[in-house]
Structures are given as C-alpha cells and as structure tokens.
Coordinates of C-alpha atoms in Angstrom, one line a residue:
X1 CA 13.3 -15.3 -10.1
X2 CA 11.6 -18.4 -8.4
X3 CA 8.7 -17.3 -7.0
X4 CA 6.5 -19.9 -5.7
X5 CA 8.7 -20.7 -2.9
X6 CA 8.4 -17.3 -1.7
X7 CA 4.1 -17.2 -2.4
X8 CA 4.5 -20.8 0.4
X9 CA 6.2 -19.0 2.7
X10 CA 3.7 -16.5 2.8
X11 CA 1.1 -17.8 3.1
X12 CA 2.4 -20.0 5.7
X13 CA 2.9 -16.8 7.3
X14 CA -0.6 -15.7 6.5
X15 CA -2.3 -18.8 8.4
X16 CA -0.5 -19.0 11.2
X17 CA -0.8 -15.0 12.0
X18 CA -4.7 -15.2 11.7
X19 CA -5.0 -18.5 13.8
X20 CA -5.5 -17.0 17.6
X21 CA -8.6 -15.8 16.5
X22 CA -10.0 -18.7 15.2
X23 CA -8.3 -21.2 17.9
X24 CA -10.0 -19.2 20.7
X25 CA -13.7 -19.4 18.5
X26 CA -12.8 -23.2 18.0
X27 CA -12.6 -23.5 21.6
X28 CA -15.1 -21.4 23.0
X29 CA -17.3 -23.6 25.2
X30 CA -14.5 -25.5 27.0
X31 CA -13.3 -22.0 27.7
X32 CA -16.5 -20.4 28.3
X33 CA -17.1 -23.5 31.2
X34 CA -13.6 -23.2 32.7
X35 CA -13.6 -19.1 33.0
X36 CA -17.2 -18.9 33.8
X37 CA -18.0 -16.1 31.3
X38 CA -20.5 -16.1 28.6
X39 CA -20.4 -16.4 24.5
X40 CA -20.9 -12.8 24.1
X41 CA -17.9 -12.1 26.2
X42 CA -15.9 -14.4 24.3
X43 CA -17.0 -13.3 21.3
X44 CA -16.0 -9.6 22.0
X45 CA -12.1 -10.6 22.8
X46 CA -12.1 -12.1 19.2
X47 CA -13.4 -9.2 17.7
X48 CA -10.9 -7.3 19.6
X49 CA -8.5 -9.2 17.4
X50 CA -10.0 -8.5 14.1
X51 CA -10.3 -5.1 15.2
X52 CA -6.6 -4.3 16.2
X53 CA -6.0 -5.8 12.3
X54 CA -8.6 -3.8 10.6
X55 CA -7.6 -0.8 12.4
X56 CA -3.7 -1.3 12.5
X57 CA -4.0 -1.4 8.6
X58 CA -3.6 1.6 7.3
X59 CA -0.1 1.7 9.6
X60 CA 0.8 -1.9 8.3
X61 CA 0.8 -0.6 4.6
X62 CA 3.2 2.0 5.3
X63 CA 5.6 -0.5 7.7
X64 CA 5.2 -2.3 4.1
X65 CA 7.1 -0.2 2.4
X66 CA 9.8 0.0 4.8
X67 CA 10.7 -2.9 6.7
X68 CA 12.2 -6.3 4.6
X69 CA 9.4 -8.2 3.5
X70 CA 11.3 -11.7 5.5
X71 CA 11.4 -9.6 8.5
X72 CA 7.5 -8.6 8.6
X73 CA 6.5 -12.4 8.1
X74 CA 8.7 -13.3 10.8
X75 CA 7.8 -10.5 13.6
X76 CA 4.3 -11.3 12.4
X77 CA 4.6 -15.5 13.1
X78 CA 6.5 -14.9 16.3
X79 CA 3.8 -12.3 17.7
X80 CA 1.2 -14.9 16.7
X81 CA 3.2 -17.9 18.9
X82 CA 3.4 -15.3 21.5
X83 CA -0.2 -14.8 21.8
X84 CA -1.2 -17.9 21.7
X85 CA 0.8 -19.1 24.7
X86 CA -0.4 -16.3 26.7
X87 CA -4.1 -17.1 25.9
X88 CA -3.3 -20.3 27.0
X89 CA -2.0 -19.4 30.5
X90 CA -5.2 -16.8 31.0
X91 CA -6.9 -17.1 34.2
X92 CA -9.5 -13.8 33.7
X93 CA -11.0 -12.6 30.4
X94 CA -9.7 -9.3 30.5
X95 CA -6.2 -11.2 30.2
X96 CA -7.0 -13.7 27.5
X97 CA -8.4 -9.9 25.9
X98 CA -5.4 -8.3 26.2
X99 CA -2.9 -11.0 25.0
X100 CA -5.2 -11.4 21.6
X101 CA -5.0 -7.5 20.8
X102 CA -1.3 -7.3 19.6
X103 CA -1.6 -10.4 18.2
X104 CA -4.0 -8.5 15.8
X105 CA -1.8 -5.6 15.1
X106 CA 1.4 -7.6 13.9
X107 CA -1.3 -10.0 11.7
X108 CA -2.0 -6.8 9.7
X109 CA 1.6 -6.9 8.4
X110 CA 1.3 -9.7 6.7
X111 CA -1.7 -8.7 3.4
X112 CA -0.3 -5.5 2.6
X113 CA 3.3 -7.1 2.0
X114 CA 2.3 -10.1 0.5
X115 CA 0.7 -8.2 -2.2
X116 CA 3.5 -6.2 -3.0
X117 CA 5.7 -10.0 -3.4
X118 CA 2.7 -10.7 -5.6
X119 CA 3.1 -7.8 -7.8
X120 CA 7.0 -7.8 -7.7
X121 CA 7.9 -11.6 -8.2
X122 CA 5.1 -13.1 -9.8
X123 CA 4.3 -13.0 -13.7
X124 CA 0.7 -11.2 -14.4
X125 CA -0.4 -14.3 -15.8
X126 CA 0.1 -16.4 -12.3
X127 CA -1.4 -13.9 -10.2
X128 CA -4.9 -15.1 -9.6
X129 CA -2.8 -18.6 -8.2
X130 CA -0.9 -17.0 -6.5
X131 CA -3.1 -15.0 -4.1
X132 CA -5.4 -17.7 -4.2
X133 CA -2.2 -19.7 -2.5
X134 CA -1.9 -16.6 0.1
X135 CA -5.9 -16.7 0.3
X136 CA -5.8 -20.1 1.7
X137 CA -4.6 -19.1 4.5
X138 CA -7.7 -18.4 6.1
X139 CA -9.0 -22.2 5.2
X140 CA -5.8 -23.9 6.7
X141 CA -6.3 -21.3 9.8
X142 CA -9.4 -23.1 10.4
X143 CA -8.0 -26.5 9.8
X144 CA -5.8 -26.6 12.8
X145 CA -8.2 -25.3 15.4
X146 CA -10.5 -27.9 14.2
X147 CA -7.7 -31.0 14.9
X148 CA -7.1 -29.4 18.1
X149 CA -10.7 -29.7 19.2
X150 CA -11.4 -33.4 17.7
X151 CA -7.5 -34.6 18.9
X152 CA -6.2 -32.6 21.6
X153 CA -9.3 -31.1 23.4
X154 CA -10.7 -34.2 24.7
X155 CA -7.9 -35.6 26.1
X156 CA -5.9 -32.4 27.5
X157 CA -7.8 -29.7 27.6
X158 CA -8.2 -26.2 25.8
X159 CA -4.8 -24.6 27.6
X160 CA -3.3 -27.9 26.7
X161 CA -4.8 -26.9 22.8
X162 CA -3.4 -23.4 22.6
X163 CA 0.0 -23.9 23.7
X164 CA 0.4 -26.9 20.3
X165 CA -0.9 -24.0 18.4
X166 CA 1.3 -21.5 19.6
X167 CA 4.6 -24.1 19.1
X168 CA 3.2 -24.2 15.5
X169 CA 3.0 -21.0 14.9
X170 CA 6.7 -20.7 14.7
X171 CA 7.0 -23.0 11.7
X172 CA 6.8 -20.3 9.3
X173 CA 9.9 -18.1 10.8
X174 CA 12.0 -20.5 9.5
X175 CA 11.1 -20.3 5.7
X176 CA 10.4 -16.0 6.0
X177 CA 13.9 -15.9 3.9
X178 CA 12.0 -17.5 1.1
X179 CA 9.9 -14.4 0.6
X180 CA 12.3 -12.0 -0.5
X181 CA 10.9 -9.0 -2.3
X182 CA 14.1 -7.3 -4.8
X183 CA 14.8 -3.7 -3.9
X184 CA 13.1 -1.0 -5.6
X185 CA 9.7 0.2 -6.9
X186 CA 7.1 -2.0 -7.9
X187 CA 7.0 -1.8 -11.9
X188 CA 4.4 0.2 -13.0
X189 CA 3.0 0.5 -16.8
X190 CA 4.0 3.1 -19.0
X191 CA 1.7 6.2 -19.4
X192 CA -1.9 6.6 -17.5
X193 CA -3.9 3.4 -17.8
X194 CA -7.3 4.1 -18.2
X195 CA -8.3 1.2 -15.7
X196 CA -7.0 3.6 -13.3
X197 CA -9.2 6.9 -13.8
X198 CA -11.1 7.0 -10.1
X199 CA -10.8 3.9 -8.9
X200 CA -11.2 4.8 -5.2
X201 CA -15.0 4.2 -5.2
X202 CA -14.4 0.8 -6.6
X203 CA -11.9 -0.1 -3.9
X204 CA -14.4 1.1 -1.7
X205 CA -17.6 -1.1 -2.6
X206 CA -14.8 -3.7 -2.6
X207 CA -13.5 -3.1 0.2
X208 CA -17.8 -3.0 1.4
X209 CA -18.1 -6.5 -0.5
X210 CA -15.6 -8.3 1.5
X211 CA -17.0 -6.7 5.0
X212 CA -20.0 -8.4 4.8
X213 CA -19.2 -11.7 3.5
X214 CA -16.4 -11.7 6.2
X215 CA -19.2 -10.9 8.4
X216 CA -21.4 -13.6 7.7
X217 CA -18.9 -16.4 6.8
X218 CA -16.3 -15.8 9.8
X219 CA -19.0 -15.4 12.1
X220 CA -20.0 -19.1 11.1
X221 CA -16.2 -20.2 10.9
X222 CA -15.6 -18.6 14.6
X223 CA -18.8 -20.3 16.1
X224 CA -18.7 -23.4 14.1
X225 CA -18.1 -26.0 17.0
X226 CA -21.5 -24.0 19.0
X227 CA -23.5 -24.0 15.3
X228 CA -22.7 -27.7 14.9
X229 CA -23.8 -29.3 18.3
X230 CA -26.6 -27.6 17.9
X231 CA -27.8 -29.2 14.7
X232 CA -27.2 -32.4 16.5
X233 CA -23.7 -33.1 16.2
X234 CA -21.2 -34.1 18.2
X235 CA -18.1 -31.8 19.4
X236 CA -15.8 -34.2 18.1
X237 CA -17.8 -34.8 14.6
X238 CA -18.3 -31.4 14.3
X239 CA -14.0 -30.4 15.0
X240 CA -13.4 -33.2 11.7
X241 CA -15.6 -31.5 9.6
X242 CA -14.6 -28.1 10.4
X243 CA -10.8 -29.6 9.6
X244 CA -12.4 -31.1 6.2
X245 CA -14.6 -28.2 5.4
X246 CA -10.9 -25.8 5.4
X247 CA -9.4 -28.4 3.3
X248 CA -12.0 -28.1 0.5
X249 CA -12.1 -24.3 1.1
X250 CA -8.0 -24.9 0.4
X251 CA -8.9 -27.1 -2.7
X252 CA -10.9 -24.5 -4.0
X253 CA -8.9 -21.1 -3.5
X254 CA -6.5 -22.7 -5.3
X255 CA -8.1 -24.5 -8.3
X256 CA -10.4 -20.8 -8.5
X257 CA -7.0 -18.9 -9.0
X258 CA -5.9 -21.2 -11.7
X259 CA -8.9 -21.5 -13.6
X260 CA -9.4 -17.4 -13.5
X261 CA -5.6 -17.3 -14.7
X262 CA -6.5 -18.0 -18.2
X263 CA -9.6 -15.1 -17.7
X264 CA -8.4 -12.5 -15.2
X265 CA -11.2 -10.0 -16.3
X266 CA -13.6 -12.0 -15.1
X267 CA -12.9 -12.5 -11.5
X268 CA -15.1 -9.7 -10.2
X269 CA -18.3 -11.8 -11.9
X270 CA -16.5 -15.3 -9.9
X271 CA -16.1 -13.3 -6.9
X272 CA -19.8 -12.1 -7.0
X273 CA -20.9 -15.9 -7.7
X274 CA -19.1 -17.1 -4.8
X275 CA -20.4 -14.7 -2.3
X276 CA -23.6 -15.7 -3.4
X277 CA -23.3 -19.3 -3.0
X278 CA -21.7 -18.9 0.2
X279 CA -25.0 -16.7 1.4
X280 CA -26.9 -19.8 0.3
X281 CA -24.7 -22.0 2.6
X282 CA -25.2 -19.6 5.4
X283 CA -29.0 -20.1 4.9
X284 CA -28.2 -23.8 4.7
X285 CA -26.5 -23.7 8.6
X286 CA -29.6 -22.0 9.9
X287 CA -31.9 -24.5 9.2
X288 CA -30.0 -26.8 11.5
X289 CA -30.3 -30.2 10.9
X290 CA -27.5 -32.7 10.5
X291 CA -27.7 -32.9 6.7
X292 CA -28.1 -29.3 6.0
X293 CA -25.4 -27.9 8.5
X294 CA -23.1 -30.2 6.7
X295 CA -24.3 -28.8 3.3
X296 CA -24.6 -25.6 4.3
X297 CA -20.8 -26.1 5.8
X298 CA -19.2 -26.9 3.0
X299 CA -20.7 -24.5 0.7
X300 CA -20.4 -21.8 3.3
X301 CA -16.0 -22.6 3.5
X302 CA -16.0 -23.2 -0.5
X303 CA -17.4 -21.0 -2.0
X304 CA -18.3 -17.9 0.8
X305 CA -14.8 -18.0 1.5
X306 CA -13.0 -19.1 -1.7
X307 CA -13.0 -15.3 -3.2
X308 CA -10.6 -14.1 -0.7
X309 CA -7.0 -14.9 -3.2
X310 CA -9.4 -14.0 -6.4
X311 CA -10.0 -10.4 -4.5
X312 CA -6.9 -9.8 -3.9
X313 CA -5.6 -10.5 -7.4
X314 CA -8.3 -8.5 -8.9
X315 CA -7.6 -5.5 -6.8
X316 CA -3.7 -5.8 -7.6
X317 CA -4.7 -5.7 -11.5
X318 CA -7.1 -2.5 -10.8
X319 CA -4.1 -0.4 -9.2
X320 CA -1.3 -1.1 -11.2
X321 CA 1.6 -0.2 -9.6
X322 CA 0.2 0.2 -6.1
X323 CA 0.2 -3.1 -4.5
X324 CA 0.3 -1.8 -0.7
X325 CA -3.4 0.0 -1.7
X326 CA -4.4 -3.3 -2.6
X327 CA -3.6 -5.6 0.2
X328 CA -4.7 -3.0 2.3
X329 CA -7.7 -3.1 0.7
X330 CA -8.6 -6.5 0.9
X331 CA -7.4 -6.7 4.3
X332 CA -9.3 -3.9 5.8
X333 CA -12.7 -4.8 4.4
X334 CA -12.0 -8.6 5.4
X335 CA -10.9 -7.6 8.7
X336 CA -13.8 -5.4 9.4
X337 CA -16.0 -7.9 9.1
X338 CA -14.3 -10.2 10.9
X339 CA -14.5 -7.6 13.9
X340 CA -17.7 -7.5 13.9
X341 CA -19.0 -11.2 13.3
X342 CA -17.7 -13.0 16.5
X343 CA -19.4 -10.1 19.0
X344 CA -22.5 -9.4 16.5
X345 CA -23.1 -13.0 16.1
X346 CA -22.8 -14.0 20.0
X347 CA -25.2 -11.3 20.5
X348 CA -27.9 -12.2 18.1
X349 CA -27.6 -15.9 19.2
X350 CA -29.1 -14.7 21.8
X351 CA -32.0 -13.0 21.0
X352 CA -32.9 -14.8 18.0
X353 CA -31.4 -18.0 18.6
X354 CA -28.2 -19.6 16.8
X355 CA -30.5 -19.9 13.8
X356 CA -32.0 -16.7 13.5
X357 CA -28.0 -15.4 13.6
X358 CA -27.3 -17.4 11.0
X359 CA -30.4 -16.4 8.6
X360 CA -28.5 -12.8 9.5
X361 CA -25.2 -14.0 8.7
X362 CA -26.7 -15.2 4.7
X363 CA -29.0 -11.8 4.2
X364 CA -24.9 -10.5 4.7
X365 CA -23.5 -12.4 2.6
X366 CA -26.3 -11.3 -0.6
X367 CA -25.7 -7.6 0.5
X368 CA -22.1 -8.2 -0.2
X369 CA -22.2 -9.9 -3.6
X370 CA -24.5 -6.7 -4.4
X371 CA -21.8 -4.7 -3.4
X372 CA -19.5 -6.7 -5.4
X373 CA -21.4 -6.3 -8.1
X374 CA -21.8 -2.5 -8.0
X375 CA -18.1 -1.9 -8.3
X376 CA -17.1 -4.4 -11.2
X377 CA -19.7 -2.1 -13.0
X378 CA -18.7 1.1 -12.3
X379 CA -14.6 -0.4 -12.6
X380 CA -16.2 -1.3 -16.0
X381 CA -17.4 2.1 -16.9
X382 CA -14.3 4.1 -15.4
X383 CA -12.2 1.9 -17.8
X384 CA -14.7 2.7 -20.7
X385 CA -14.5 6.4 -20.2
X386 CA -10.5 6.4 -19.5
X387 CA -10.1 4.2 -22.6
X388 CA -12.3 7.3 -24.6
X389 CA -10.5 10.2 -22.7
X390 CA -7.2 8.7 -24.2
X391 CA -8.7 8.5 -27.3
X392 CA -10.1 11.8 -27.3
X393 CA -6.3 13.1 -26.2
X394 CA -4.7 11.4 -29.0
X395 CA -7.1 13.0 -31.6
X396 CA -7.2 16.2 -30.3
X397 CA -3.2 16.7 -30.4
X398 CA -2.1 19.0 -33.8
X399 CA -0.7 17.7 -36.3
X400 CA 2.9 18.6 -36.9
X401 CA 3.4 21.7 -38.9
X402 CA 5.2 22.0 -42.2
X403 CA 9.0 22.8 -41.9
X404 CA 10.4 26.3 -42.5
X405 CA 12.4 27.0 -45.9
X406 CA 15.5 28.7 -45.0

C-alpha cells in the first residue's frame, strides 16, 4: 500500500489542529492592547488549550481505536477552523478562553491515530521518516502564525489574522481520505519480545523527557514575538524569523528521521542530544541580544524541537504492537508541557524578567534530556534481562523423552 500520501495528510492534519495555540501566542500583544488584559492572562487561555489536549488524551486513544482514522483527521481540522474564527470574533477573555478549549480536545485525536497509520502502513524501516514527517507539524504550526504577524498583522489587524488562519485550517479536510488505516489489528511479532518486559517506567521518563523540553521550547515558540522585541528586534523582523526558524525546524525533523532510518536503536542517544542542544539555545534567547536571540532561535526550533517524530518512532518500536500507547505517549508528555509553558512562562517574565524565564526555560530543557537518558538505559537493561529470561526458558525446557517400545 502507498503510504506516504497518507503520512502528508496527517501531518497536514497534525499542524493545522495545533495552530490556535500558537496563532493566539504569535499574536499576543496586539491582543493584549485591544482587550486590555495582561500576558499572564493570555498565557493561561493557551495553556487551557494544551491542557484540554494533555488531559483529553487518554479518551483520544480509545476514540483511536474506534472511529475511521479519515474521519478523526477531519473532525479534528474542522474543530480547529472552528476555533479559530471564534477567537477571532472574541470581545472578553473569558470567550477567546472558552472557544480555545475544545479546540484542545479534538487536537488530541490526531497523535494517538497517526501512530497507529504509522505502525499499520509504513515499512519498519521508514518509520523514523515518517514520524519525523507527522513531527513537523509542530514547526509548520509555527510557520504560519509567524506570516500572519510579519504579512497580515500590520496591515489588518489580529481578528483580521485569525480568521486567514482559521480558512486554512480546512485544507487538510480535503486530503483526510488519503489516510486510510486497513481494518484490523495492528501486526504484532510472534511470541514475547524481550524489548517489552516492563516497559511502563520507560514510557514514563519518556513521557517526563518530552514534558520538560515542551516546557522550555514551546514556552519560547508561544512568546517568541515578546522574546524577540525585546532583544531589540522588530515585530515584523522577529514574525520572518519565527516563519524561517519553523522551516529549518521542518528541514531538520525530516532529514533526523532519515538519517536514524538506517540506525533506529540509536534514536533515544539523538533524542537526548537534541534536547540538549535545544537547552543551549534556550540559554542563548536569555541573553538577549540581536545576535544571540537569533542563534539561540534557531538552535532552540532545530534541535529542541527536532526530537518530536524521532520520539514517536522510538516509542512505536518499544511497544510493538500497541501503537495507540505510543502516540499517547508522546502526546501527553508533549502536551503537558505545553500546558504549562505559556502560563508558567508569562508568570516568571514577570518576576524575573523575560530573561530570567528563559534561563528557566534551558535549566528544563537539561532536566529533560536527563530524563531522556534515564529511560534509554533502563529500556536497555529491560531488553538485556528479557533477552536472558528467554534464554533461560529455552534451556530450562526437557528434553524430549525416548519413545515407548510397543
């Protein structure tokens, strides 16, 4: 079966689902001056979005199961066009609040089913592409708020902003069909795989891992406009190289998932050295100047956000079999963090300045490649001991015994 029609279409899906939040952080200060309300109160309605995602997970990966995979993408991209236009028409925050929240919900459809496509249609030996091609999502989200701020902002305003995004939105509806998912179980290997034995603590520091780097890296992403001007750029300057900044983080996702192809086992040590570079990049931002919040920029998109496809790919070859658990997976520990970055962040810009926040959002990032690291190792050793339990099994069975003379 053709499959990368189907791996486009969601993560078409995947971008246009997770935009509202980012639109909304990309446009903060024209709406912060127009509504009168502060950056803390705009940063809690975006963490409401993340939160109704992070939380509506564990429901999404059972709707996963159930509902056509075509029909989930396209629920999810018209929900998404639906909340953008009412943010857009929001007079009072409590409105703009409450339009983002299901908007949340119906984006947690989209992880949990895209890995089971992944683990379905795709041959083991594309799978690191391919969720690097649904992992891009989250750069190309970031694209478009970015050319709404340097193109349409200026000229027509933020409302004027949200309701292009929310006409985009629906592009994806029309190429759901493409992301058909046959009928039937997902193929699972023969026997107990010893990569299997416990693997719930690994998901878990995982699941940890991508919390914090989310934290750090979509806090910057969210208030990269604010971060920007104040390092001495312009609004307009600052919405290019946000645009610019998500294509590289594209470029990368993508040339990451190829190059791990040829190594899968060593994504978890890739992932690790991501998140690490990516905490540098963070540290980079706070030091706000012109040249290092450019730096610090495009490290921070690359490579802090570049191990989101490689994550997924990884956890996909860790439960064989169980592809909902590893979307869901991913998606709560990215989502978690993205819940609590906008809000957190607002509030520690102001009490230690955007800079200080920043410094906070790197010391994140470090504590997640730690993490990261932690579970390869003990994924490591629980695929060390299941490989001797089998052997130990296969010895200890007795040997046939002699047949009786009649």
């Amino acid at each position: 079966m053709r499959y990368w029609p189907g791996v486009v279409a969601v993560a078409l899906t995947a971008t246009v689902t997770v935009m509202p939040g980012f639109a909304v952080g990309a446009l903060a200060p024209a709406i912060e001056a127009e509504l009168g309300i502060s950056r803390t109160t705009v940063g809690l309605m975006i963490s409401g979005f993340y939160a109704a995602t992070a939380l509506g997970s564990p429901l999404a990966k059972r709707v996963a199961v159930r509902l056509p995979a075509p029909l989930s993408f396209a629920v999810a991209a018209v929900a998404a066009s639906v909340v953008l236009l009412a943010t857009s028409q929001a007079d009072r925050p409590i409105t703009m609040a409450a339009a983002l929240l299901p908007g949340g919900l119906s984006n947690g459809l989209v992880q949990p089913v895209a890995g089971r496509l992944i683990a379905v249609r795709v041959p083991e030996h594309r799978r690191s592409l391919a969720a690097g091609v649904v992992g891009a999502a989250l750069g190309a989200a970031t694209f478009l708020p970015g050319l709404l701020v340097s193109l349409v902002l200026p000229a027509h305003g933020w409302r004027t902003a949200l309701l292009a995004a929310g006409v985009i939105t629906l592009v994806p509806v029309a190429v759901a069909p493409l992301a058909r998912v046959p009928p039937g179980p997902t193929p699972t290997r023969t026997g107990r795989d010893p990569a299997t034995y416990g693997v719930t603590g690994v998901l878990v520091l995982w699941a940890l891992a991508a919390a914090l780097s989310a934290t750090g890296n979509n806090a910057v992403a969210t208030y990269f406009v604010p971060l920007g001007t104040h390092a001495g750029l312009s609004a307009t300057v600052t919405g290019n190289l946000l645009s610019l900044s998500a294509l590289l983080a594209i470029a990368v996702r993508l040339a990451a998932g190829a190059l791990t192809d040829r190594a899968p086992h060593r994504n978890p040590a890739v992932i690790t050295g991501m998140m690490l570079a990516g905490g540098l990049g963070l540290a980079l931002v706070a030091i706000s100047t012109p040249v290092t919040f450019v730096l610090g920029a495009v490290l921070a998109f690359t490579a802090g956000w570049g191990w989101t496809g490689l994550l997924l790919a990884t956890a996909l070859r860790l439960v064989a079999g169980r592809a909902e658990n590893a979307g869901h997976t991913v998606q709560t520990g990215i989502y978690t963090g993205a819940s609590i970055a906008p809000y957190a962040f607002a509030m520690l810009s102001h009490t230690v300045g955007l800079s200080g926040a920043a410094l906070v959002a790197a010391a994140a990032a470090l504590g997640a490649a730690t993490a990261m690291a932690a579970g390869a190792r003990a994924a490591a050793s629980r695929t060390v001991s299941g490989a001797a339990a089998a052997r130990a099994g296969r010895c200890s069975r007795p040997a046939p015994g002699p047949h009786r003379r009649r």
